[in-house]
Amino acid sequence: PFILVLDDYHRINAQSAVNELLDHLLQRPPLALHLMIVTRRDPPLHLVNLRARGQVTEVRMQNLCFTRSETKLLLENAAGFTAGNMTLNNLEREIEGWVVGLCLVSQVLRTNDDKDGFLNNLHGGVHQTNAYLLQEVFHRQTPYIQQYLLQSSILNRFCAPLCEAVYQVLSNDEEAEFTADQFISELTEGNLFVISLDSDGKWFRFHHLFQQLLQHELTRNMSGDDIGKLHIRASQWLESQDFIDEAIEHRVAVDDNIGAAEIIEKQLWSVEQNKHGWRDIERWLTALPVGTIEQLPRLLISKAWVSNVRHQLKEIAPIVQKLELMDMENRLDKTCLGGLKHFQGVLHYWAGRGKIALKLFLQAKQIISDKYSEIFGSNEMHIAMASNMSNQTNFALSLCNETIKHHDPHNIVLSSRLFLARSFLHLFSGNLDAVIYDAKKMNKLLMQSDPILVQGWGIYMQASTCFRQNNLPMAREHFSFSIKNKYAINTRVAIDSMIALALAYQSMQQHDAANDTIEILLKFTQDSGHSEHIHAAQSGQARLALAQGNLNLAIAWLNSYDEPFTAASMSFWLETPAITQARIMLAINVPESLQQANQLLTILRQESDALHNTTQTIEIMALQSLALDLSGNTEEAVSVLKQLIVLTEPGGWIHPFVEIGRPMVKIIQCLVDHTGSTDYLKLLLDQCSTTLTLTQKQTSNLISQQSQLSKADSGRLLDALTNREIDILELLTQRMRNKEMAAKLFVSAETIKTHLKHLYQKLGVNNRREAAALAKDIISPQNRI
């Protein structure tokens, strides 16, 4: 058994992933664990559930107040003083059992000769008591300790070098030999309300109450300008030690927003600019007033970069407009002009204007120095994507290869971005094996450092490739990285990964895990508050609903979704709302919905082809083939499939066919009948025959309801079954229960249950009734022959 204590939990942000981690831990806590959370406010955890299960004990402020007997014992142990009833009554009235106040009282009692008189004369409530205690504690110190106490009170934590840097000699007769090291020793040896923050005894902080008292006294003894100088000196030292957050806090504390902004600029636009993550940048920018950011072009560009990482494209447009005005006023230096060109290109790219975007990215490349590897590398990636959109993939590949060849190989940031750019190009071309090759090379480079943002891209590229090749265990392993690091990687990557992970779990018959993943996704996007993220998550939820046979939920989303479509938004994402709309229309499978699906898919195909996005063209063509077949145009469906196979076979694409499921078996078999079989077609037939997905369910349900299976379909289903499964299918037609079948076949009921699970999967049904409905055609004498 062990106890884990988390103190000062109120300092953790409500949006922090720490809260989510603890929620998951508390769902199934280890039996040996006792978790204690010490906080000034209720934590954002599911306390209601814990209360309902009787798994939480809550100790509130009233529970922590000392009783009379506890107060008496505290004074005896801490100050060697036995308080009488009158004294205890006064303490109870004035301190009200507040432990900190009692501890402060006991500190004073140690050196006070008239202990009864001191305690009986405590009047006026806590505020006056605090002032009196300050007088008793503070003024008992030597002048130089007093000055160190006052000046170091501006620090939320301190060490000797920081105190030395901040300290300002106020009089010529102060003892020059008194140092910050001696000050720290006096604090620790004299127990002057100081708390050690590390095992080395280097960093300390004051008790919060004592610090507040000192700060109040500081304002009485020093002018605002002098206090401001203390903060500036603290900021300078903290910045020199790379404690950037605290350095910024001290600047902001004295309204030196420009000074704070300059600190941020130096961090963002240094040669080692990837030393800090994008979340650091976002936090720093949040600390500044909007007006300050809008005065400084480099901060505006940094803000645009954060929005790009979050895939919040709507927020980039107004930033670009402000930079354009600054450009007209000749307020942009060369680097900022390059940043402006880059983000202008980003907006044009996501609007589908590839040629304009490419021109802007190439202009930015000529302006931005490669020493700014973060934005330079991002620009290289966008050159690759815009080149592909402009049908200049070979140009982009040669440009990437040339840059890789001639740039500094020790620049890990730039190298990783170049390999990622090549990976994008391969993915847009449908070359999945090449995607994995470059993504692995990129992540091998990143082992030398730890930029989670870029590592997330590399792992996502591997995961999405494994998903498309239907290597679901490997895809699940890679996608899990995105779940763990969803707050540190590109937001759209995290969303796409969670959707794909849920679909992978569903395909692997891990339904609870699929539902849990979608719940995590929905909470994640709701917390972000950005509509484009929420729409993508809800689209993924509808797609999973299809896979689970919940057509009502999918239709509800279809009827509610009316966001405008842009072809560029399809990009290489595994989840695209417009394509999911088509999936649902096909699953409804009535003449009107099929016509709508055909029309939508035709538009999507034209847009995707125009942008040379083979990745999405493959997904669209697979659905087009299904739509044509369901509409009775089997010959056209086979023709589209034949074209599709040319695109998918070299890269080993499987999942677009598998997700359609059994209906695709019919179309592939027709193609085999016309052109002959190949190893790839055999693989597709096998995968589609044995995978339970949404469209299988819907189609199989319709077939079972209508009791209509073609002879060819019946024969193929029969071939997919083992002899034992055929025996069980026959017994299902006799309405036997599991125990009865087990007795008949001399096996256990658990074995029958396992066989039934496999049988349902192969037939694409949900239960024994639907399986029995198909059995008559499948095991007919003609098929058995």
XYZ file of N, CA and C in Angstrom, residues 268 272-284 305-306 309 374 450-453 488:
69
model
N 12.125 33.316 -29.844
C 11.495 32.778 -31.044
C 12.368 32.914 -32.277
N 18.567 28.821 -32.269
C 18.089 27.608 -31.606
C 16.617 27.756 -31.247
N 15.835 28.244 -32.193
C 14.473 28.624 -31.858
C 13.579 27.450 -31.504
N 13.952 26.229 -31.841
C 13.100 25.106 -31.487
C 13.376 24.607 -30.072
N 14.195 25.361 -29.340
C 14.498 24.975 -27.962
C 13.221 24.978 -27.110
N 12.282 25.828 -27.484
C 11.009 25.909 -26.771
C 9.885 25.446 -27.690
N 8.923 24.747 -27.132
C 7.817 24.221 -27.923
C 6.776 25.286 -28.217
N 5.879 24.937 -29.118
C 4.856 25.897 -29.528
C 3.907 26.249 -28.391
N 3.730 25.323 -27.453
C 2.856 25.641 -26.320
C 3.510 26.678 -25.415
N 4.856 26.661 -25.323
C 5.553 27.717 -24.595
C 5.266 29.065 -25.248
N 5.384 29.097 -26.583
C 5.157 30.342 -27.325
C 3.732 30.833 -27.092
N 2.784 29.920 -27.171
C 1.385 30.292 -26.977
C 1.173 30.876 -25.582
N 1.790 30.255 -24.588
C 1.631 30.732 -23.207
C 2.257 32.122 -23.042
N 3.434 32.314 -23.624
C 4.089 33.615 -23.511
C 3.252 34.707 -24.172
N 1.968 31.321 -36.438
C 2.559 29.979 -36.411
C 1.829 29.085 -35.416
N 1.505 29.618 -34.241
C 0.757 28.845 -33.246
C -0.615 28.467 -33.795
N -0.226 25.628 -36.185
C -0.022 24.359 -35.483
C -1.346 23.826 -34.961
N 12.955 26.713 -37.994
C 11.559 26.338 -37.754
C 10.657 26.817 -38.890
N 14.077 16.218 -28.837
C 12.744 15.801 -28.415
C 11.668 16.811 -28.820
N 11.590 17.173 -30.106
C 10.527 18.069 -30.542
C 9.253 17.277 -30.819
N 8.388 17.169 -29.833
C 7.203 16.332 -29.932
C 6.328 16.747 -31.110
N 6.272 18.046 -31.398
C 5.426 18.523 -32.496
C 5.784 17.833 -33.805
N 0.322 18.387 -27.360
C 1.637 18.882 -27.763
C 1.852 18.832 -29.267
